[in-house]
Coordinates of C-alpha atoms in Angstrom, one line a residue:
X1 CA 163.4 131.6 145.1
X2 CA 159.8 130.2 144.8
X3 CA 158.1 131.6 141.8
X4 CA 154.8 133.4 142.4
X5 CA 151.7 131.7 141.2
X6 CA 151.1 134.3 138.5
X7 CA 147.7 134.3 136.7
X8 CA 149.3 134.8 133.3
X9 CA 150.0 132.1 130.7
X10 CA 151.5 132.7 127.2
X11 CA 150.7 130.4 124.3
X12 CA 153.6 130.3 121.9
X13 CA 153.7 128.0 118.9
X14 CA 150.8 126.0 120.3
X15 CA 152.3 125.4 123.8
X16 CA 151.3 127.2 127.0
X17 CA 154.1 128.7 129.2
X18 CA 153.4 129.9 132.7
X19 CA 154.7 133.4 133.2
X20 CA 155.9 132.9 136.7
X21 CA 157.7 135.4 138.8
X22 CA 155.5 138.4 138.0
X23 CA 155.7 141.2 140.6
X24 CA 152.3 141.8 142.2
X25 CA 150.4 144.9 141.0
X26 CA 150.0 144.5 137.3
X27 CA 148.5 147.5 135.5
X28 CA 146.0 146.6 132.8
X29 CA 145.2 149.5 130.6
X30 CA 142.1 149.8 128.4
X31 CA 142.3 151.7 125.1
X32 CA 138.7 152.0 123.9
X33 CA 138.6 154.9 121.5
X34 CA 135.8 157.5 122.0
X35 CA 134.8 161.0 120.9
X36 CA 132.1 163.5 121.7
X37 CA 130.6 166.6 120.2
X38 CA 127.8 169.0 120.9
X39 CA 125.0 169.3 118.4
X40 CA 123.5 172.6 117.2
X41 CA 120.5 172.1 119.5
X42 CA 122.8 171.8 122.5
X43 CA 122.9 168.0 123.1
X44 CA 126.2 166.4 123.8
X45 CA 126.7 163.2 121.7
X46 CA 129.0 160.6 123.0
X47 CA 130.4 157.8 120.7
X48 CA 132.8 155.0 121.5
X49 CA 134.0 151.8 119.9
X50 CA 132.5 148.5 121.0
X51 CA 135.8 147.8 122.8
X52 CA 139.5 148.5 122.5
X53 CA 142.7 146.7 122.9
X54 CA 144.2 146.1 126.4
X55 CA 147.8 146.2 127.5
X56 CA 149.5 144.5 130.4
X57 CA 152.6 145.9 132.2
X58 CA 154.5 143.0 133.7
X59 CA 157.5 143.5 136.0
X60 CA 159.9 140.8 137.1
X61 CA 162.3 140.9 140.0
X62 CA 163.1 137.2 140.0
X63 CA 162.1 135.9 136.6
X64 CA 162.0 132.2 135.8
X65 CA 164.1 131.3 132.8
X66 CA 161.2 129.8 130.9
X67 CA 159.0 132.9 131.3
X68 CA 161.7 135.3 130.1
X69 CA 162.7 132.9 127.2
X70 CA 159.1 132.7 126.0
X71 CA 158.6 136.5 126.2
X72 CA 161.9 137.3 124.4
X73 CA 161.0 134.7 121.7
X74 CA 157.6 136.1 121.2
X75 CA 159.0 139.7 121.0
X76 CA 161.4 138.5 118.3
X77 CA 158.4 137.2 116.3
X78 CA 158.5 133.5 117.0
X79 CA 155.1 132.1 116.3
X80 CA 153.6 135.2 114.9
X81 CA 150.9 137.4 116.5
X82 CA 148.0 135.2 115.5
X83 CA 149.4 132.2 117.4
X84 CA 150.7 134.1 120.4
X85 CA 147.9 134.2 123.1
X86 CA 147.8 135.6 126.6
X87 CA 145.5 133.9 129.2
X88 CA 144.7 135.7 132.4
X89 CA 143.2 133.2 134.8
X90 CA 141.7 135.9 137.0
X91 CA 139.5 136.7 134.0
X92 CA 139.0 133.1 132.6
X93 CA 137.5 132.1 136.0
X94 CA 134.7 134.6 135.2
X95 CA 133.9 134.3 131.5
X96 CA 136.3 133.6 128.7
X97 CA 134.0 134.7 125.8
X98 CA 134.5 138.1 124.1
X99 CA 132.1 140.7 125.5
X100 CA 130.3 141.2 122.2
X101 CA 129.6 137.4 122.1
X102 CA 127.4 137.7 125.2
X103 CA 124.5 139.7 123.9
X104 CA 122.6 140.2 120.6
X105 CA 119.7 142.1 119.2
X106 CA 117.0 139.9 120.5
X107 CA 114.5 140.5 123.3
X108 CA 116.0 141.3 126.7
X109 CA 115.9 138.8 129.5
X110 CA 117.6 137.7 132.7
X111 CA 121.0 136.0 132.6
X112 CA 122.4 133.5 135.0
X113 CA 121.7 134.4 138.6
X114 CA 119.1 137.0 137.5
X115 CA 121.8 139.6 138.0
X116 CA 121.8 141.2 134.5
X117 CA 118.9 142.0 132.3
X118 CA 120.6 141.6 128.9
X119 CA 119.7 141.7 125.2
X120 CA 119.2 138.1 123.9
X121 CA 120.9 136.2 121.1
X122 CA 118.4 135.1 118.5
X123 CA 118.9 131.4 117.6
X124 CA 117.1 131.4 114.3
X125 CA 120.3 130.5 112.5
X126 CA 122.2 129.1 115.6
X127 CA 125.4 130.4 117.1
X128 CA 128.8 129.0 118.0
X129 CA 132.0 130.0 119.9
X130 CA 135.6 128.8 119.7
X131 CA 137.8 129.0 122.7
X132 CA 141.5 127.9 123.2
X133 CA 141.7 125.7 126.2
X134 CA 144.5 124.1 128.3
X135 CA 145.0 120.4 129.1
X136 CA 143.8 118.9 132.3
X137 CA 141.6 121.9 133.1
X138 CA 137.9 121.9 134.1
X139 CA 135.6 124.2 132.3
X140 CA 132.0 125.3 132.7
X141 CA 129.5 126.5 130.1
X142 CA 126.1 127.9 131.0
X143 CA 123.4 129.9 129.2
X144 CA 119.7 130.8 129.7
X145 CA 117.4 129.8 126.9
X146 CA 113.6 129.7 126.3
X147 CA 113.6 126.1 125.0
X148 CA 111.2 123.6 126.6
X149 CA 112.7 121.4 129.4
X150 CA 114.3 118.2 127.9
X151 CA 115.1 119.8 124.5
X152 CA 118.5 119.2 123.0
X153 CA 119.9 122.7 122.6
X154 CA 123.4 122.2 121.2
X155 CA 126.8 120.6 121.8
X156 CA 130.4 121.0 123.1
X157 CA 133.2 119.4 121.0
X158 CA 136.9 119.8 120.5
X159 CA 139.4 119.5 117.7
X160 CA 140.8 116.2 119.0
X161 CA 137.5 114.4 119.4
X162 CA 138.1 113.9 123.2
X163 CA 135.2 116.2 124.2
X164 CA 131.6 115.4 123.1
X165 CA 128.9 116.9 125.4
X166 CA 125.2 117.3 124.5
X167 CA 123.6 120.4 125.8
X168 CA 120.0 119.8 127.1
X169 CA 117.5 122.3 128.5
X170 CA 117.1 121.6 132.2
X171 CA 114.9 123.1 134.8
X172 CA 116.1 125.9 136.9
X173 CA 118.7 128.6 136.2
X174 CA 120.8 128.7 134.0
X175 CA 118.7 125.9 132.3
X176 CA 121.5 124.8 130.0
X177 CA 124.9 124.0 131.5
X178 CA 127.7 121.5 131.5
X179 CA 131.1 120.9 133.1
X180 CA 133.9 119.0 131.5
X181 CA 137.7 118.5 131.7
X182 CA 140.1 118.6 128.8
X183 CA 142.6 115.9 128.1
X184 CA 145.0 118.0 126.0
X185 CA 145.5 121.5 124.8
X186 CA 142.7 122.0 122.4
X187 CA 140.2 124.3 120.8
X188 CA 136.7 123.9 122.2
X189 CA 133.6 124.7 120.0
X190 CA 130.3 125.4 121.8
X191 CA 127.3 125.3 119.5
X192 CA 123.7 126.3 120.1
X193 CA 121.7 124.8 117.3
X194 CA 119.4 126.8 115.0
X195 CA 115.9 127.0 116.5
X196 CA 113.3 129.3 115.0
X197 CA 112.0 131.9 117.4
X198 CA 114.2 130.8 120.3
X199 CA 116.6 133.1 122.2
X200 CA 119.7 132.7 124.5
X201 CA 120.8 135.1 127.3
X202 CA 124.1 135.6 129.0
X203 CA 126.4 132.7 127.9
X204 CA 129.3 131.9 130.2
X205 CA 132.3 129.8 129.4
X206 CA 134.6 129.8 132.4
X207 CA 137.8 128.0 133.6
X208 CA 136.3 126.8 136.9
X209 CA 135.3 123.6 138.6
X210 CA 132.4 125.3 140.4
X211 CA 129.1 126.6 139.0
X212 CA 129.1 130.4 138.7
X213 CA 126.3 132.0 140.7
X214 CA 125.9 135.1 138.5
X215 CA 126.5 136.2 135.0
X216 CA 129.6 138.2 134.2
X217 CA 130.2 139.8 130.8
X218 CA 132.9 138.1 128.7
X219 CA 136.5 139.0 129.5
X220 CA 137.9 138.0 126.1
X221 CA 140.7 135.6 127.3
X222 CA 142.8 134.2 125.9
X223 CA 143.4 136.9 123.4
X224 CA 146.0 137.4 120.6
X225 CA 148.9 139.6 121.8
X226 CA 152.1 141.2 120.6
X227 CA 155.1 141.3 123.0
X228 CA 157.2 144.5 123.2
X229 CA 160.9 143.7 123.7
X230 CA 161.5 143.3 127.5
X231 CA 163.5 146.1 129.2
X232 CA 166.4 144.8 131.4
X233 CA 167.8 146.4 134.5
X234 CA 171.0 144.9 135.8
X235 CA 171.5 145.0 139.6
X236 CA 174.7 144.5 141.6
X237 CA 175.1 143.9 145.3
X238 CA 178.0 143.2 147.6
X239 CA 177.8 140.5 150.3
X240 CA 180.2 140.0 153.2
X241 CA 181.1 137.2 155.6
X242 CA 183.5 134.4 155.0
X243 CA 182.5 134.2 151.3
X244 CA 182.5 137.9 150.6
X245 CA 181.9 138.9 147.0
X246 CA 179.6 140.5 144.5
X247 CA 176.5 139.2 142.9
X248 CA 174.4 140.5 140.0
X249 CA 170.9 139.8 138.7
X250 CA 168.5 141.2 136.1
X251 CA 165.1 142.7 136.6
X252 CA 162.7 142.7 133.6
X253 CA 159.7 144.7 132.5
X254 CA 157.6 143.9 129.5
X255 CA 154.5 145.3 127.8
X256 CA 152.0 142.8 126.4
X257 CA 149.7 144.5 123.8
X258 CA 146.4 142.9 122.7
X259 CA 145.9 142.8 119.0
X260 CA 143.0 142.2 116.7
X261 CA 140.5 143.3 119.3
X262 CA 137.2 144.3 117.7

């Protein structure tokens, strides 16, 4: 059996495990709480949280031992919820930042690719993001700012000292961008330095070797998760021929629940 190239990776105790063998057709449920009421003058008022936790329903017909061992260990509490992260590479190729990190309360402006007119992030006190990244992987960061061309805007560093990128305002769109490849599993810090009266629009941090052509709101990956104990279905089948006999195998299903979502 050749394991499927699943887009899911689980970080457990600081190490990434590829969750291979996932059956195609994963349901990702969103749980953003909301409520509505009608005021005395007849207007309907709709309220909702900034975002809600997601859950992934993974099914395995032919599970790889490493994937099931990692999921069962995480469900048993190995590593703790703060260290157990789920990475979805279909999302990380778009924008790994949390959605609320991609806009602020500044003046609206165009993001990368002029596809979204978005509220800007004031840089009067600066801003920074931390992202858990995998080894030997190429990443892209881009953001639109109103700095003058040639101005040093910020930096990209990591916890191991292997990554040290200076961000400079260039001409064109997005204006500030950089690509780099990690040498080891690490935490990357992207910093836009304090600059009075300056604004940033539509930051993208993506797991990709190519420059994105348009801004996509942050997908919040990797994210802290809790693993529900995997359900097991035992299958049995008879086979004939010269070596007739019976074989059995186990199918697994598991719910992965996002925690600590704001």
